[in-house]
PDB file of C-alpha atoms in Angstrom:
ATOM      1  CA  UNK A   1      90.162  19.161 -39.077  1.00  0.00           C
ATOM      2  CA  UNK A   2      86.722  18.382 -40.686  1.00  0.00           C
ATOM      3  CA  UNK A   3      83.748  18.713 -38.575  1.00  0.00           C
ATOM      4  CA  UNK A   4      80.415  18.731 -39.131  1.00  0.00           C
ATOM      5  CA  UNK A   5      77.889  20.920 -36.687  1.00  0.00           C
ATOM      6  CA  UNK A   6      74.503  20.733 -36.654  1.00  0.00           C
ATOM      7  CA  UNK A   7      72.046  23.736 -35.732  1.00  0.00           C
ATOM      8  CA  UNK A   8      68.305  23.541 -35.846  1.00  0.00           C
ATOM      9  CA  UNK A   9      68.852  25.960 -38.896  1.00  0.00           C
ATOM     10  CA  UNK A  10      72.203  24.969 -40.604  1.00  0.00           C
ATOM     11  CA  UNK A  11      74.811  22.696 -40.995  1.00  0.00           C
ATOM     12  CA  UNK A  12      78.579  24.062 -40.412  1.00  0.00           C
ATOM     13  CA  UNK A  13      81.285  22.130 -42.352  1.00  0.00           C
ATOM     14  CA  UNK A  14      84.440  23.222 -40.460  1.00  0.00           C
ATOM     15  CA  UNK A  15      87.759  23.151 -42.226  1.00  0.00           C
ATOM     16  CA  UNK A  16      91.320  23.800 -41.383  1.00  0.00           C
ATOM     17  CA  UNK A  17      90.791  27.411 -43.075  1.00  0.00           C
ATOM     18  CA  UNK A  18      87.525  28.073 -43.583  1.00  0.00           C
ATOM     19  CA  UNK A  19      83.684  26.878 -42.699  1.00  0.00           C
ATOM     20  CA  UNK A  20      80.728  26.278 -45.358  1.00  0.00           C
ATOM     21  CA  UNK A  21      77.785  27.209 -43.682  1.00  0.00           C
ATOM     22  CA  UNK A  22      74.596  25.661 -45.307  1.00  0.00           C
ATOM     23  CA  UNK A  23      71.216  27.495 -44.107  1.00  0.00           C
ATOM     24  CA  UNK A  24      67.995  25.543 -44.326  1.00  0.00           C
ATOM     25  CA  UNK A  25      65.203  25.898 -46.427  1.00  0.00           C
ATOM     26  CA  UNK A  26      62.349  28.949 -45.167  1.00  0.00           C
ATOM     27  CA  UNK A  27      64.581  29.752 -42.226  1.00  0.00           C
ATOM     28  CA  UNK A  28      65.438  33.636 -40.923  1.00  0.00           C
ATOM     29  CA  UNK A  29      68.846  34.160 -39.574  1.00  0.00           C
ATOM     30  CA  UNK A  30      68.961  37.180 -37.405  1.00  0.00           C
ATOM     31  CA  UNK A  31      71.311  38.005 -34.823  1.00  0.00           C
ATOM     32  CA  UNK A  32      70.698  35.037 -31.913  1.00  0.00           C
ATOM     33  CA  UNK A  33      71.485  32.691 -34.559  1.00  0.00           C
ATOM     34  CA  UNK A  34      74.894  34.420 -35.864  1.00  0.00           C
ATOM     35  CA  UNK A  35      76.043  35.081 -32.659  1.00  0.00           C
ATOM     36  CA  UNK A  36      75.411  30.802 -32.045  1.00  0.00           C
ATOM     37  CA  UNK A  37      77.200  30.159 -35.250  1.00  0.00           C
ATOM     38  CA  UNK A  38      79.903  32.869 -33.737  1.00  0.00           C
ATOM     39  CA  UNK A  39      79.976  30.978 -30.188  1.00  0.00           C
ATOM     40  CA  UNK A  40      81.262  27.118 -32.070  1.00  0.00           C
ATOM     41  CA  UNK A  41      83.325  28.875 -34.522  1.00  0.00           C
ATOM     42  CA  UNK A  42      85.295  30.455 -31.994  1.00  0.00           C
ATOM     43  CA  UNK A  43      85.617  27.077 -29.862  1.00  0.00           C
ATOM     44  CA  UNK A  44      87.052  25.824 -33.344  1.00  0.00           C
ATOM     45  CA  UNK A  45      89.042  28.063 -34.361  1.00  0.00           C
ATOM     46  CA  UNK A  46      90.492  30.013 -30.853  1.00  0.00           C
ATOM     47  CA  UNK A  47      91.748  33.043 -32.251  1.00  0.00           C
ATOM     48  CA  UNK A  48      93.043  31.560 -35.816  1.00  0.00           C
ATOM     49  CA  UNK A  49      92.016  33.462 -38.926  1.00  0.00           C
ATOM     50  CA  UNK A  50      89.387  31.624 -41.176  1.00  0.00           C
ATOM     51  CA  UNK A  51      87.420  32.359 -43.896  1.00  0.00           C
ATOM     52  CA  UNK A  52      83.473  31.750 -43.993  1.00  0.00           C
ATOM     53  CA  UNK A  53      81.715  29.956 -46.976  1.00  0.00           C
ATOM     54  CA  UNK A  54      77.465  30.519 -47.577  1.00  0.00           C
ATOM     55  CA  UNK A  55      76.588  28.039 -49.853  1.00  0.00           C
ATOM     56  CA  UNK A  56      73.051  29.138 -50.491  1.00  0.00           C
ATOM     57  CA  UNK A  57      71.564  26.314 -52.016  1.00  0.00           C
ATOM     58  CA  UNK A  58      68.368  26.590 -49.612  1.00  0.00           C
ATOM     59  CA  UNK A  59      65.874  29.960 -49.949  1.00  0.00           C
ATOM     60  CA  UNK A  60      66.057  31.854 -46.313  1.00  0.00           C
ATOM     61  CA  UNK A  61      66.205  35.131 -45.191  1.00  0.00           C
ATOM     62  CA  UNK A  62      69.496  36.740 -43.408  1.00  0.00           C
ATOM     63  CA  UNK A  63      69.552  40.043 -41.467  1.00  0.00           C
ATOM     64  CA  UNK A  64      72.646  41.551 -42.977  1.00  0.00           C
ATOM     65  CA  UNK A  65      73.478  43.497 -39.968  1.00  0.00           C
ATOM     66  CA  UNK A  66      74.053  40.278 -37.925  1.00  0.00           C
ATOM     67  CA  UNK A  67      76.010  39.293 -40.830  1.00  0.00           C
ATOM     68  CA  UNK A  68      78.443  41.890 -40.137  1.00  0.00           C
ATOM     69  CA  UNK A  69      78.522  42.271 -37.192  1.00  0.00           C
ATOM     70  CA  UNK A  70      79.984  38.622 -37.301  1.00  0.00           C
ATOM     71  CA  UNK A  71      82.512  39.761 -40.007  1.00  0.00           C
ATOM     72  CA  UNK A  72      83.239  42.489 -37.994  1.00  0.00           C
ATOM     73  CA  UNK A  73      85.663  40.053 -35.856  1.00  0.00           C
ATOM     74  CA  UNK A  74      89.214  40.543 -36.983  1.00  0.00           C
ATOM     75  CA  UNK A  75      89.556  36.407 -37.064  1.00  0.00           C
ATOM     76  CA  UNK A  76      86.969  36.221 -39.938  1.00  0.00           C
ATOM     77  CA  UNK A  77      89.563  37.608 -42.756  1.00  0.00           C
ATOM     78  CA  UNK A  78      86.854  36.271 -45.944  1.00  0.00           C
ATOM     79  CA  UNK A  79      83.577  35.532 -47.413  1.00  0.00           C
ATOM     80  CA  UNK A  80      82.183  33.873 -50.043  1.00  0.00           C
ATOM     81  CA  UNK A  81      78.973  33.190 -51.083  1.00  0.00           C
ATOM     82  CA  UNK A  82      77.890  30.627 -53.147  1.00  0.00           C
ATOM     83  CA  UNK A  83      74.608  30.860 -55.312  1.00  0.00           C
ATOM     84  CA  UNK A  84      72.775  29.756 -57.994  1.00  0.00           C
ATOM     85  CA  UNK A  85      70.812  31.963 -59.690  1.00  0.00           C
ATOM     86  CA  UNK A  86      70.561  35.980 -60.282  1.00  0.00           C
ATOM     87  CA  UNK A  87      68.766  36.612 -56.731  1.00  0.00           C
ATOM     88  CA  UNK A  88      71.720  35.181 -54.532  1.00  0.00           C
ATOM     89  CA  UNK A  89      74.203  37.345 -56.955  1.00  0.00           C
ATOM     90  CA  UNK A  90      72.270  40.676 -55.925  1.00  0.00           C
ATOM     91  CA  UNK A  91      71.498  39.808 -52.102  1.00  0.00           C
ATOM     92  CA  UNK A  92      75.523  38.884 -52.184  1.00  0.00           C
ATOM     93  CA  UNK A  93      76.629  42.062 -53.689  1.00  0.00           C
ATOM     94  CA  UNK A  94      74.087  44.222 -51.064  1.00  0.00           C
ATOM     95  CA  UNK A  95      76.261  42.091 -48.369  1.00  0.00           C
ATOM     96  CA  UNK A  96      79.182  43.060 -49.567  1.00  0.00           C
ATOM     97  CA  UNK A  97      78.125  47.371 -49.834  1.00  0.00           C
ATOM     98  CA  UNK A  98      77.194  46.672 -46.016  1.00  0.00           C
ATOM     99  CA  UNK A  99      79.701  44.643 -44.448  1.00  0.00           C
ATOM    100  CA  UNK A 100      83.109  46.344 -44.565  1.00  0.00           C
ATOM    101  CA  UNK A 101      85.157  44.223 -41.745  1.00  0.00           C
ATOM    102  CA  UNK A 102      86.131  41.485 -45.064  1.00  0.00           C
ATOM    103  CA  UNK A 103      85.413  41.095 -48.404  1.00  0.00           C
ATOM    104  CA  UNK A 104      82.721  39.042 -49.656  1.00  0.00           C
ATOM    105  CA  UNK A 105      82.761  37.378 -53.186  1.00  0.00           C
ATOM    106  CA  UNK A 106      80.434  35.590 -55.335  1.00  0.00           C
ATOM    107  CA  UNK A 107      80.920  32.377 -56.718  1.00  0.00           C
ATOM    108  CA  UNK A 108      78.668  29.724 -58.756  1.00  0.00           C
ATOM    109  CA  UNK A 109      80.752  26.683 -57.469  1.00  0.00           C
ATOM    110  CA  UNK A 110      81.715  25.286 -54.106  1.00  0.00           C
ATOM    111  CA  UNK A 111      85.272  24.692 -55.306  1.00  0.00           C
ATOM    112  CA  UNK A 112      86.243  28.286 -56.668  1.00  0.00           C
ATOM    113  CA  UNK A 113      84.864  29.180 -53.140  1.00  0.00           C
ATOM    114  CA  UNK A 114      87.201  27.174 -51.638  1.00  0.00           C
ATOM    115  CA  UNK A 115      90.070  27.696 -53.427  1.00  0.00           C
ATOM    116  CA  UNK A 116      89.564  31.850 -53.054  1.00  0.00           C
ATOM    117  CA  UNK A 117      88.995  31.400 -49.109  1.00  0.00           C
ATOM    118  CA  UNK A 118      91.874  29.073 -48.734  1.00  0.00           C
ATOM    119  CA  UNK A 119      94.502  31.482 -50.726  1.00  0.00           C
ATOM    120  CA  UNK A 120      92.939  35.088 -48.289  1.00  0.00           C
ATOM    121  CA  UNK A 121      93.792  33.253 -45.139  1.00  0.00           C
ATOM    122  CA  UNK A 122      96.778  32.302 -46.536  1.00  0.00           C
ATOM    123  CA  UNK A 123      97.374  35.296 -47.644  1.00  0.00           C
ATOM    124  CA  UNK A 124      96.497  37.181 -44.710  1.00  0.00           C
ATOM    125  CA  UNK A 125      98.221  34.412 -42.097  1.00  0.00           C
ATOM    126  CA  UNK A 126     101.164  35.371 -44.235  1.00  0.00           C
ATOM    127  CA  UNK A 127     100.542  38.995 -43.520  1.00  0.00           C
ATOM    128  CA  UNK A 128     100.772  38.394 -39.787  1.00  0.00           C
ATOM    129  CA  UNK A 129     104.048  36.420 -39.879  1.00  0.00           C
ATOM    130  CA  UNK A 130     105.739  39.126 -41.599  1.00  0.00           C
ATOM    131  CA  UNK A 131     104.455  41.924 -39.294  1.00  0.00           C
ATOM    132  CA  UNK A 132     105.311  40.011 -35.849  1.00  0.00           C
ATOM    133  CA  UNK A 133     108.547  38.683 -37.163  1.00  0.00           C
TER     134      UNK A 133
END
């Protein structure tokens, strides 16, 4: 599966394993918009674990408590963010101190990103195998 999903303020690149969720420029993302970004990932995904990918390439503004109270849903197993200068690094590692339901880790390239979120929902699909079988 590769999807694209347009919102009036991001695009959602849904994967197999994970989504890359690119916020436009000037926007704020409270908790309406996270909980719309919540409703089509769950009509993706239906229950499967996936990771979630910000790449921040755009400047916007993100209420972190909407941010996890999206993480807080046991399907969402990862984050990553993905920045480009010093800024993003801090604002990511603030994320991280508030949101406990997954990890979230920085990156300076799309591909790392991928790579980590693809290996934690391995990992963690793994994980459930072992404990139901």
């Amino acid at each position: 599966m590769n999807r694209e999903h347009f919102l009036p303020y991001c695009r959602l690149d849904i994967h197999d394993n994970y989504t890359i969720v690119t916020t436009s420029e000037g926007v704020n993302i409270g908790f309406d918009e996270v909980e719309e970004i919540d409703a089509v990932l769950k009509r993706f995904y239906n229950g499967r674990l996936f990771g979630m990918i910000a790449n921040r390439k755009n400047r916007y503004s993100i209420n972190p408590l909407a941010v996890k109270k999206f993480f807080a849903d046991e399907s969402v197993v990862a984050g990553a963010v993905v920045g480009y200068n010093l800024a993003t690094r801090l604002n990511a590692e603030i994320e991280n101190e508030i949101i406990d339901g997954a990890p979230i880790v920085f990156f300076t390239d799309l591909h790392s990103a991928i790579r980590w979120i693809e290996s934690k929902v391995e990992l963690d699909r793994s994980k459930l195998t072992t404990v139901s079988a």
